[in-house]
Amino acid sequence: MSNDPKEAALRYASTSAEAFRDNADLVGSLGATEWENATGCAKWDMRALEGHIVGEAVWFPHLIREVVDGEPPLPGEVWGELAELPGDDLASRIRGAADELVRNVENASPDDLQKPADLGWMTIPLWQGLFVAVMEGVYHNWDARASRDPRAAIPTAWALVLAERMPVMAGFLARQEELQDAKGRYLLEVGDGVGPVNLKVDGQVVVEGGSVSSPDATLNLSADQYVRLIVGRFPLGPAIDRGEVSLSGDRRRAESLNHVFKGIANE
């Protein structure tokens, strides 16, 4: 994949927009009793999850306007109002925001996309910040889909975009207090064109492309399984038992990766 800022920003915007639109379709089909159902994000039921998704969908295109045009941030009360929208209105806002996200990136210049964007917890170039939109759109759409089907999968095309920056995100998402029990070298043989991934846990988590000799455990994963593993949404034990993932080496150590990568808001 190209790392040209404009091409990457368009790829991130179009992928997240596809996921947001898919989520809007799901929201439009929800029955009255489904809003209280559990989701793939352990701390949120469907109502809370969709309140978060609509906020993120609206926030990212506005962030581009803040960076490019100098617009002020949206008022704080907007987020609570969005979260309380009835289902049809919520779906409409998500879908409209997805369209605006792509349009705003298309209209941004390469220089605009290099400008710093304040994400609240870090400031990075705008084009890189748009990768977070992919994470929000794709992972939380999966969370919503998993409410109906716990065996739901992330579409391969979306998973491949997420996989681009998993080596960076893995170190950020790893739980430091769990590293000692998971100490070792892991080889993730990731399909769908991703290739081998070398994951080392030794006081920190380092993830690099390429193979490694004599790993403690080797796992064969699809792109979907790989990107869900890193964010705490792919329990390895049941998948190994069902034959969905093949393992060679130390099973206990392999399953310890689920403790290292528990995810955010997903304990």
PDB file of C-alpha atoms in Angstrom:
ATOM      1  CA  MET A   1       0.000   0.000   0.000  1.00  0.00           C
ATOM      2  CA  SER A   2       1.168   3.512  -0.792  1.00  0.00           C
ATOM      3  CA  ASN A   3       2.291   5.764   2.059  1.00  0.00           C
ATOM      4  CA  ASP A   4       1.715   8.893  -0.015  1.00  0.00           C
ATOM      5  CA  PRO A   5      -0.292  11.068   2.413  1.00  0.00           C
ATOM      6  CA  LYS A   6      -3.058  11.888  -0.072  1.00  0.00           C
ATOM      7  CA  GLU A   7      -3.461   8.301  -1.256  1.00  0.00           C
ATOM      8  CA  ALA A   8      -3.345   6.956   2.301  1.00  0.00           C
ATOM      9  CA  ALA A   9      -5.849   9.545   3.535  1.00  0.00           C
ATOM     10  CA  LEU A  10      -8.273   8.652   0.741  1.00  0.00           C
ATOM     11  CA  ARG A  11      -7.839   4.942   1.502  1.00  0.00           C
ATOM     12  CA  TYR A  12      -8.494   5.512   5.198  1.00  0.00           C
ATOM     13  CA  ALA A  13     -11.465   7.795   4.551  1.00  0.00           C
ATOM     14  CA  SER A  14     -13.117   5.467   2.032  1.00  0.00           C
ATOM     15  CA  THR A  15     -12.621   2.404   4.259  1.00  0.00           C
ATOM     16  CA  SER A  16     -13.998   4.056   7.370  1.00  0.00           C
ATOM     17  CA  ALA A  17     -16.885   5.518   5.353  1.00  0.00           C
ATOM     18  CA  GLU A  18     -17.796   2.060   4.037  1.00  0.00           C
ATOM     19  CA  ALA A  19     -17.831   0.733   7.595  1.00  0.00           C
ATOM     20  CA  PHE A  20     -19.910   3.656   8.875  1.00  0.00           C
ATOM     21  CA  ARG A  21     -22.428   3.174   6.046  1.00  0.00           C
ATOM     22  CA  ASP A  22     -22.652  -0.537   6.797  1.00  0.00           C
ATOM     23  CA  ASN A  23     -23.304   0.337  10.412  1.00  0.00           C
ATOM     24  CA  ALA A  24     -26.013   2.784   9.386  1.00  0.00           C
ATOM     25  CA  ASP A  25     -27.721  -0.047   7.502  1.00  0.00           C
ATOM     26  CA  LEU A  26     -27.585  -2.181  10.634  1.00  0.00           C
ATOM     27  CA  VAL A  27     -28.981   0.610  12.806  1.00  0.00           C
ATOM     28  CA  GLY A  28     -31.878   1.030  10.409  1.00  0.00           C
ATOM     29  CA  SER A  29     -32.775  -2.633  10.854  1.00  0.00           C
ATOM     30  CA  LEU A  30     -32.625  -2.803  14.661  1.00  0.00           C
ATOM     31  CA  GLY A  31     -35.742  -3.915  16.468  1.00  0.00           C
ATOM     32  CA  ALA A  32     -36.964  -2.168  19.608  1.00  0.00           C
ATOM     33  CA  THR A  33     -35.564  -4.852  21.916  1.00  0.00           C
ATOM     34  CA  GLU A  34     -32.101  -4.953  20.315  1.00  0.00           C
ATOM     35  CA  TRP A  35     -30.942  -1.600  21.674  1.00  0.00           C
ATOM     36  CA  GLU A  36     -30.226  -3.146  25.076  1.00  0.00           C
ATOM     37  CA  ASN A  37     -28.374  -6.173  23.696  1.00  0.00           C
ATOM     38  CA  ALA A  38     -24.731  -6.872  24.469  1.00  0.00           C
ATOM     39  CA  THR A  39     -22.191  -6.115  21.745  1.00  0.00           C
ATOM     40  CA  GLY A  40     -18.651  -7.114  20.848  1.00  0.00           C
ATOM     41  CA  CYS A  41     -17.451  -4.241  23.038  1.00  0.00           C
ATOM     42  CA  ALA A  42     -17.936  -5.642  26.531  1.00  0.00           C
ATOM     43  CA  LYS A  43     -18.662  -2.353  28.319  1.00  0.00           C
ATOM     44  CA  TRP A  44     -21.353  -1.088  25.923  1.00  0.00           C
ATOM     45  CA  ASP A  45     -24.803  -2.300  24.988  1.00  0.00           C
ATOM     46  CA  MET A  46     -26.096  -1.457  21.511  1.00  0.00           C
ATOM     47  CA  ARG A  47     -27.494   1.942  22.509  1.00  0.00           C
ATOM     48  CA  ALA A  48     -24.222   3.068  24.103  1.00  0.00           C
ATOM     49  CA  LEU A  49     -22.161   1.656  21.240  1.00  0.00           C
ATOM     50  CA  GLU A  50     -24.204   3.400  18.570  1.00  0.00           C
ATOM     51  CA  GLY A  51     -24.062   6.635  20.543  1.00  0.00           C
ATOM     52  CA  HIS A  52     -20.286   6.371  20.367  1.00  0.00           C
ATOM     53  CA  ILE A  53     -20.252   5.448  16.675  1.00  0.00           C
ATOM     54  CA  VAL A  54     -22.410   8.383  15.591  1.00  0.00           C
ATOM     55  CA  GLY A  55     -20.179  10.729  17.581  1.00  0.00           C
ATOM     56  CA  GLU A  56     -17.034   9.420  15.907  1.00  0.00           C
ATOM     57  CA  ALA A  57     -18.652   9.463  12.470  1.00  0.00           C
ATOM     58  CA  VAL A  58     -19.563  13.142  12.887  1.00  0.00           C
ATOM     59  CA  TRP A  59     -16.314  14.137  14.603  1.00  0.00           C
ATOM     60  CA  PHE A  60     -13.830  13.040  11.940  1.00  0.00           C
ATOM     61  CA  PRO A  61     -15.147  15.104   8.999  1.00  0.00           C
ATOM     62  CA  HIS A  62     -15.440  18.065  11.358  1.00  0.00           C
ATOM     63  CA  LEU A  63     -11.844  17.507  12.485  1.00  0.00           C
ATOM     64  CA  ILE A  64     -10.761  17.949   8.868  1.00  0.00           C
ATOM     65  CA  ARG A  65     -12.615  21.263   8.720  1.00  0.00           C
ATOM     66  CA  GLU A  66     -10.958  22.342  11.969  1.00  0.00           C
ATOM     67  CA  VAL A  67      -7.491  21.571  10.604  1.00  0.00           C
ATOM     68  CA  VAL A  68      -8.003  22.810   7.047  1.00  0.00           C
ATOM     69  CA  ASP A  69     -10.446  25.705   7.468  1.00  0.00           C
ATOM     70  CA  GLY A  70      -9.851  26.713  11.074  1.00  0.00           C
ATOM     71  CA  GLU A  71     -13.402  25.949  12.186  1.00  0.00           C
ATOM     72  CA  PRO A  72     -13.964  25.777  15.956  1.00  0.00           C
ATOM     73  CA  PRO A  73     -14.689  22.434  17.630  1.00  0.00           C
ATOM     74  CA  LEU A  74     -18.305  21.380  17.872  1.00  0.00           C
ATOM     75  CA  PRO A  75     -20.028  22.353  21.150  1.00  0.00           C
ATOM     76  CA  GLY A  76     -19.766  19.725  23.869  1.00  0.00           C
ATOM     77  CA  GLU A  77     -23.517  19.199  24.088  1.00  0.00           C
ATOM     78  CA  VAL A  78     -23.613  17.917  20.491  1.00  0.00           C
ATOM     79  CA  TRP A  79     -22.328  14.493  21.486  1.00  0.00           C
ATOM     80  CA  GLY A  80     -25.065  13.808  24.014  1.00  0.00           C
ATOM     81  CA  GLU A  81     -27.704  14.995  21.558  1.00  0.00           C
ATOM     82  CA  LEU A  82     -26.369  12.694  18.850  1.00  0.00           C
ATOM     83  CA  ALA A  83     -26.333   9.708  21.203  1.00  0.00           C
ATOM     84  CA  GLU A  84     -30.019  10.205  22.002  1.00  0.00           C
ATOM     85  CA  LEU A  85     -31.246  10.319  18.402  1.00  0.00           C
ATOM     86  CA  PRO A  86     -33.924   7.780  17.448  1.00  0.00           C
ATOM     87  CA  GLY A  87     -32.738   4.942  15.260  1.00  0.00           C
ATOM     88  CA  ASP A  88     -33.679   6.277  11.820  1.00  0.00           C
ATOM     89  CA  ASP A  89     -32.219   9.721  12.543  1.00  0.00           C
ATOM     90  CA  LEU A  90     -29.077   8.179  14.003  1.00  0.00           C
ATOM     91  CA  ALA A  91     -28.580   6.047  10.895  1.00  0.00           C
ATOM     92  CA  SER A  92     -29.080   9.092   8.683  1.00  0.00           C
ATOM     93  CA  ARG A  93     -26.474  11.119  10.582  1.00  0.00           C
ATOM     94  CA  ILE A  94     -23.935   8.298  10.378  1.00  0.00           C
ATOM     95  CA  ARG A  95     -24.507   7.859   6.646  1.00  0.00           C
ATOM     96  CA  GLY A  96     -24.308  11.581   5.936  1.00  0.00           C
ATOM     97  CA  ALA A  97     -21.134  11.950   7.984  1.00  0.00           C
ATOM     98  CA  ALA A  98     -19.528   9.070   6.079  1.00  0.00           C
ATOM     99  CA  ASP A  99     -20.182  10.838   2.783  1.00  0.00           C
ATOM    100  CA  GLU A 100     -18.805  14.107   4.152  1.00  0.00           C
ATOM    101  CA  LEU A 101     -15.647  12.422   5.423  1.00  0.00           C
ATOM    102  CA  VAL A 102     -14.689  11.236   1.946  1.00  0.00           C
ATOM    103  CA  ARG A 103     -15.636  14.561   0.381  1.00  0.00           C
ATOM    104  CA  ASN A 104     -13.545  16.552   2.863  1.00  0.00           C
ATOM    105  CA  VAL A 105     -10.475  14.393   2.255  1.00  0.00           C
ATOM    106  CA  GLU A 106     -10.916  14.670  -1.508  1.00  0.00           C
ATOM    107  CA  ASN A 107     -10.981  18.467  -1.179  1.00  0.00           C
ATOM    108  CA  ALA A 108      -7.939  18.658   1.125  1.00  0.00           C
ATOM    109  CA  SER A 109      -4.545  19.429  -0.384  1.00  0.00           C
ATOM    110  CA  PRO A 110      -1.429  17.346   0.320  1.00  0.00           C
ATOM    111  CA  ASP A 111      -0.173  20.201   2.508  1.00  0.00           C
ATOM    112  CA  ASP A 112      -3.467  20.237   4.432  1.00  0.00           C
ATOM    113  CA  LEU A 113      -3.111  16.543   5.177  1.00  0.00           C
ATOM    114  CA  GLN A 114       0.332  17.104   6.711  1.00  0.00           C
ATOM    115  CA  LYS A 115      -1.000  19.675   9.192  1.00  0.00           C
ATOM    116  CA  PRO A 116      -1.154  18.620  12.866  1.00  0.00           C
ATOM    117  CA  ALA A 117      -4.469  17.198  14.055  1.00  0.00           C
ATOM    118  CA  ASP A 118      -5.290  17.129  17.765  1.00  0.00           C
ATOM    119  CA  LEU A 119      -6.998  13.820  18.529  1.00  0.00           C
ATOM    120  CA  GLY A 120      -7.378  14.679  22.202  1.00  0.00           C
ATOM    121  CA  TRP A 121      -4.823  12.118  23.372  1.00  0.00           C
ATOM    122  CA  MET A 122      -2.113  12.829  20.806  1.00  0.00           C
ATOM    123  CA  THR A 123      -1.316  15.234  17.975  1.00  0.00           C
ATOM    124  CA  ILE A 124      -0.194  13.754  14.659  1.00  0.00           C
ATOM    125  CA  PRO A 125      -0.414  14.699  10.969  1.00  0.00           C
ATOM    126  CA  LEU A 126      -4.008  14.749   9.778  1.00  0.00           C
ATOM    127  CA  TRP A 127      -3.529  11.954   7.245  1.00  0.00           C
ATOM    128  CA  GLN A 128      -2.227   9.636   9.976  1.00  0.00           C
ATOM    129  CA  GLY A 129      -5.056  10.642  12.301  1.00  0.00           C
ATOM    130  CA  LEU A 130      -7.519   9.411   9.709  1.00  0.00           C
ATOM    131  CA  PHE A 131      -6.309   5.870  10.375  1.00  0.00           C
ATOM    132  CA  VAL A 132      -8.030   6.195  13.746  1.00  0.00           C
ATOM    133  CA  ALA A 133     -11.260   6.752  11.811  1.00  0.00           C
ATOM    134  CA  VAL A 134     -10.691   3.352  10.199  1.00  0.00           C
ATOM    135  CA  MET A 135     -10.278   1.770  13.622  1.00  0.00           C
ATOM    136  CA  GLU A 136     -13.393   3.457  14.987  1.00  0.00           C
ATOM    137  CA  GLY A 137     -15.531   2.665  11.970  1.00  0.00           C
ATOM    138  CA  VAL A 138     -14.416  -0.895  11.276  1.00  0.00           C
ATOM    139  CA  TYR A 139     -13.931  -2.264  14.779  1.00  0.00           C
ATOM    140  CA  HIS A 140     -17.085  -0.757  16.228  1.00  0.00           C
ATOM    141  CA  ASN A 141     -19.114  -1.847  13.227  1.00  0.00           C
ATOM    142  CA  TRP A 142     -17.862  -5.352  14.003  1.00  0.00           C
ATOM    143  CA  ASP A 143     -18.885  -4.838  17.646  1.00  0.00           C
ATOM    144  CA  ALA A 144     -22.405  -4.040  16.495  1.00  0.00           C
ATOM    145  CA  ARG A 145     -22.551  -6.919  14.010  1.00  0.00           C
ATOM    146  CA  ALA A 146     -21.282  -9.304  16.708  1.00  0.00           C
ATOM    147  CA  SER A 147     -24.358  -8.488  18.781  1.00  0.00           C
ATOM    148  CA  ARG A 148     -26.351 -10.515  16.264  1.00  0.00           C
ATOM    149  CA  ASP A 149     -23.608 -12.930  15.207  1.00  0.00           C
ATOM    150  CA  PRO A 150     -20.705 -13.545  17.632  1.00  0.00           C
ATOM    151  CA  ARG A 151     -18.856 -15.295  14.780  1.00  0.00           C
ATOM    152  CA  ALA A 152     -19.006 -12.197  12.570  1.00  0.00           C
ATOM    153  CA  ALA A 153     -15.851 -11.337  10.632  1.00  0.00           C
ATOM    154  CA  ILE A 154     -14.358  -8.080   9.426  1.00  0.00           C
ATOM    155  CA  PRO A 155     -14.430  -7.963   5.608  1.00  0.00           C
ATOM    156  CA  THR A 156     -10.998  -8.824   4.250  1.00  0.00           C
ATOM    157  CA  ALA A 157     -10.568  -5.555   2.337  1.00  0.00           C
ATOM    158  CA  TRP A 158     -11.107  -3.572   5.539  1.00  0.00           C
ATOM    159  CA  ALA A 159      -8.884  -5.895   7.569  1.00  0.00           C
ATOM    160  CA  LEU A 160      -6.042  -5.371   5.102  1.00  0.00           C
ATOM    161  CA  VAL A 161      -6.211  -1.614   5.625  1.00  0.00           C
ATOM    162  CA  LEU A 162      -6.128  -2.096   9.402  1.00  0.00           C
ATOM    163  CA  ALA A 163      -3.198  -4.499   9.062  1.00  0.00           C
ATOM    164  CA  GLU A 164      -1.067  -1.743   7.535  1.00  0.00           C
ATOM    165  CA  ARG A 165      -0.502  -0.102  10.917  1.00  0.00           C
ATOM    166  CA  MET A 166      -0.969  -3.014  13.318  1.00  0.00           C
ATOM    167  CA  PRO A 167       2.780  -3.128  14.095  1.00  0.00           C
ATOM    168  CA  VAL A 168       2.502   0.437  15.415  1.00  0.00           C
ATOM    169  CA  MET A 169      -0.829  -0.039  17.176  1.00  0.00           C
ATOM    170  CA  ALA A 170       0.163  -3.309  18.872  1.00  0.00           C
ATOM    171  CA  GLY A 171       2.753  -1.638  21.068  1.00  0.00           C
ATOM    172  CA  PHE A 172       0.334   1.127  21.974  1.00  0.00           C
ATOM    173  CA  LEU A 173      -2.519  -1.267  22.856  1.00  0.00           C
ATOM    174  CA  ALA A 174      -0.501  -3.880  24.786  1.00  0.00           C
ATOM    175  CA  ARG A 175      -1.206  -4.167  28.520  1.00  0.00           C
ATOM    176  CA  GLN A 176       2.112  -3.628  30.265  1.00  0.00           C
ATOM    177  CA  GLU A 177       1.039  -5.538  33.382  1.00  0.00           C
ATOM    178  CA  GLU A 178       0.504  -8.697  31.304  1.00  0.00           C
ATOM    179  CA  LEU A 179       3.836  -8.770  29.484  1.00  0.00           C
ATOM    180  CA  GLN A 180       5.805 -10.916  31.926  1.00  0.00           C
ATOM    181  CA  ASP A 181       3.551 -13.967  31.600  1.00  0.00           C
ATOM    182  CA  ALA A 182       3.562 -13.660  27.808  1.00  0.00           C
ATOM    183  CA  LYS A 183       7.312 -13.214  27.393  1.00  0.00           C
ATOM    184  CA  GLY A 184       8.484 -14.906  24.216  1.00  0.00           C
ATOM    185  CA  ARG A 185       8.606 -14.835  20.437  1.00  0.00           C
ATOM    186  CA  TYR A 186       5.542 -15.482  18.327  1.00  0.00           C
ATOM    187  CA  LEU A 187       5.205 -16.050  14.620  1.00  0.00           C
ATOM    188  CA  LEU A 188       1.863 -15.049  13.157  1.00  0.00           C
ATOM    189  CA  GLU A 189       1.442 -16.525   9.697  1.00  0.00           C
ATOM    190  CA  VAL A 190      -1.191 -14.124   8.416  1.00  0.00           C
ATOM    191  CA  GLY A 191      -3.038 -14.927   5.223  1.00  0.00           C
ATOM    192  CA  ASP A 192      -4.860 -12.756   2.681  1.00  0.00           C
ATOM    193  CA  GLY A 193      -1.586 -11.293   1.450  1.00  0.00           C
ATOM    194  CA  VAL A 194      -0.382  -9.870   4.774  1.00  0.00           C
ATOM    195  CA  GLY A 195       2.449 -12.385   5.222  1.00  0.00           C
ATOM    196  CA  PRO A 196       4.429 -13.439   8.296  1.00  0.00           C
ATOM    197  CA  VAL A 197       4.433 -11.191  11.355  1.00  0.00           C
ATOM    198  CA  ASN A 198       7.080 -11.485  14.063  1.00  0.00           C
ATOM    199  CA  LEU A 199       5.751 -10.523  17.505  1.00  0.00           C
ATOM    200  CA  LYS A 200       8.215 -10.266  20.390  1.00  0.00           C
ATOM    201  CA  VAL A 201       7.178  -9.766  24.018  1.00  0.00           C
ATOM    202  CA  ASP A 202      10.060  -8.929  26.347  1.00  0.00           C
ATOM    203  CA  GLY A 203       9.379  -5.929  28.567  1.00  0.00           C
ATOM    204  CA  GLN A 204       7.670  -4.334  25.589  1.00  0.00           C
ATOM    205  CA  VAL A 205       5.860  -5.484  22.480  1.00  0.00           C
ATOM    206  CA  VAL A 206       7.655  -5.251  19.143  1.00  0.00           C
ATOM    207  CA  VAL A 207       5.837  -6.279  15.979  1.00  0.00           C
ATOM    208  CA  GLU A 208       7.622  -6.490  12.642  1.00  0.00           C
ATOM    209  CA  GLY A 209       6.966  -8.012   9.271  1.00  0.00           C
ATOM    210  CA  GLY A 210       8.960 -11.143   8.493  1.00  0.00           C
ATOM    211  CA  SER A 211       9.599 -14.578   9.914  1.00  0.00           C
ATOM    212  CA  VAL A 212      11.534 -15.628  13.024  1.00  0.00           C
ATOM    213  CA  SER A 213      13.481 -18.785  13.802  1.00  0.00           C
ATOM    214  CA  SER A 214      12.382 -21.064  16.666  1.00  0.00           C
ATOM    215  CA  PRO A 215       9.303 -19.131  17.843  1.00  0.00           C
ATOM    216  CA  ASP A 216       7.655 -20.193  21.094  1.00  0.00           C
ATOM    217  CA  ALA A 217       4.339 -20.405  19.274  1.00  0.00           C
ATOM    218  CA  THR A 218       3.195 -20.137  15.675  1.00  0.00           C
ATOM    219  CA  LEU A 219      -0.375 -19.204  14.786  1.00  0.00           C
ATOM    220  CA  ASN A 220      -1.954 -19.278  11.343  1.00  0.00           C
ATOM    221  CA  LEU A 221      -4.457 -16.437  11.110  1.00  0.00           C
ATOM    222  CA  SER A 222      -6.565 -14.695   8.506  1.00  0.00           C
ATOM    223  CA  ALA A 223      -6.255 -10.919   8.175  1.00  0.00           C
ATOM    224  CA  ASP A 224      -9.562 -10.567  10.023  1.00  0.00           C
ATOM    225  CA  GLN A 225      -8.384 -12.752  12.904  1.00  0.00           C
ATOM    226  CA  TYR A 226      -5.057 -10.911  13.123  1.00  0.00           C
ATOM    227  CA  VAL A 227      -6.510  -7.422  13.373  1.00  0.00           C
ATOM    228  CA  ARG A 228      -9.155  -8.537  15.867  1.00  0.00           C
ATOM    229  CA  LEU A 229      -6.554 -10.311  18.012  1.00  0.00           C
ATOM    230  CA  ILE A 230      -4.583  -7.092  18.471  1.00  0.00           C
ATOM    231  CA  VAL A 231      -7.640  -5.202  19.754  1.00  0.00           C
ATOM    232  CA  GLY A 232      -8.978  -7.898  22.076  1.00  0.00           C
ATOM    233  CA  ARG A 233     -11.761  -9.212  19.876  1.00  0.00           C
ATOM    234  CA  PHE A 234     -10.539 -12.681  18.949  1.00  0.00           C
ATOM    235  CA  PRO A 235     -10.358 -15.300  21.748  1.00  0.00           C
ATOM    236  CA  LEU A 236      -7.703 -17.750  20.631  1.00  0.00           C
ATOM    237  CA  GLY A 237      -8.652 -20.745  22.786  1.00  0.00           C
ATOM    238  CA  PRO A 238     -12.123 -21.349  21.313  1.00  0.00           C
ATOM    239  CA  ALA A 239     -10.846 -20.657  17.791  1.00  0.00           C
ATOM    240  CA  ILE A 240      -8.084 -23.254  18.210  1.00  0.00           C
ATOM    241  CA  ASP A 241     -10.578 -25.769  19.608  1.00  0.00           C
ATOM    242  CA  ARG A 242     -12.898 -25.241  16.628  1.00  0.00           C
ATOM    243  CA  GLY A 243     -10.039 -25.702  14.181  1.00  0.00           C
ATOM    244  CA  GLU A 244     -10.332 -22.143  12.878  1.00  0.00           C
ATOM    245  CA  VAL A 245      -6.730 -21.399  13.869  1.00  0.00           C
ATOM    246  CA  SER A 246      -3.826 -23.824  13.694  1.00  0.00           C
ATOM    247  CA  LEU A 247      -1.196 -23.653  16.424  1.00  0.00           C
ATOM    248  CA  SER A 248       2.239 -25.144  16.794  1.00  0.00           C
ATOM    249  CA  GLY A 249       4.239 -24.660  19.965  1.00  0.00           C
ATOM    250  CA  ASP A 250       3.231 -23.500  23.435  1.00  0.00           C
ATOM    251  CA  ARG A 251      -0.561 -23.140  23.635  1.00  0.00           C
ATOM    252  CA  ARG A 252      -0.549 -21.512  27.074  1.00  0.00           C
ATOM    253  CA  ARG A 253       1.843 -18.858  25.893  1.00  0.00           C
ATOM    254  CA  ALA A 254      -0.120 -18.297  22.702  1.00  0.00           C
ATOM    255  CA  GLU A 255      -3.345 -17.801  24.642  1.00  0.00           C
ATOM    256  CA  SER A 256      -1.569 -15.306  26.902  1.00  0.00           C
ATOM    257  CA  LEU A 257      -1.699 -12.914  23.950  1.00  0.00           C
ATOM    258  CA  ASN A 258      -5.388 -12.450  24.756  1.00  0.00           C
ATOM    259  CA  HIS A 259      -4.312 -10.995  28.111  1.00  0.00           C
ATOM    260  CA  VAL A 260      -1.724  -8.718  26.529  1.00  0.00           C
ATOM    261  CA  PHE A 261      -4.240  -7.515  23.945  1.00  0.00           C
ATOM    262  CA  LYS A 262      -7.458  -7.099  25.922  1.00  0.00           C
ATOM    263  CA  GLY A 263      -8.587  -4.076  23.961  1.00  0.00           C
ATOM    264  CA  ILE A 264      -9.935  -0.706  25.028  1.00  0.00           C
ATOM    265  CA  ALA A 265     -13.290  -0.695  26.881  1.00  0.00           C
ATOM    266  CA  ASN A 266     -13.296  -4.453  26.444  1.00  0.00           C
ATOM    267  CA  GLU A 267     -12.101  -6.005  29.701  1.00  0.00           C
TER     268      GLU A 267
END
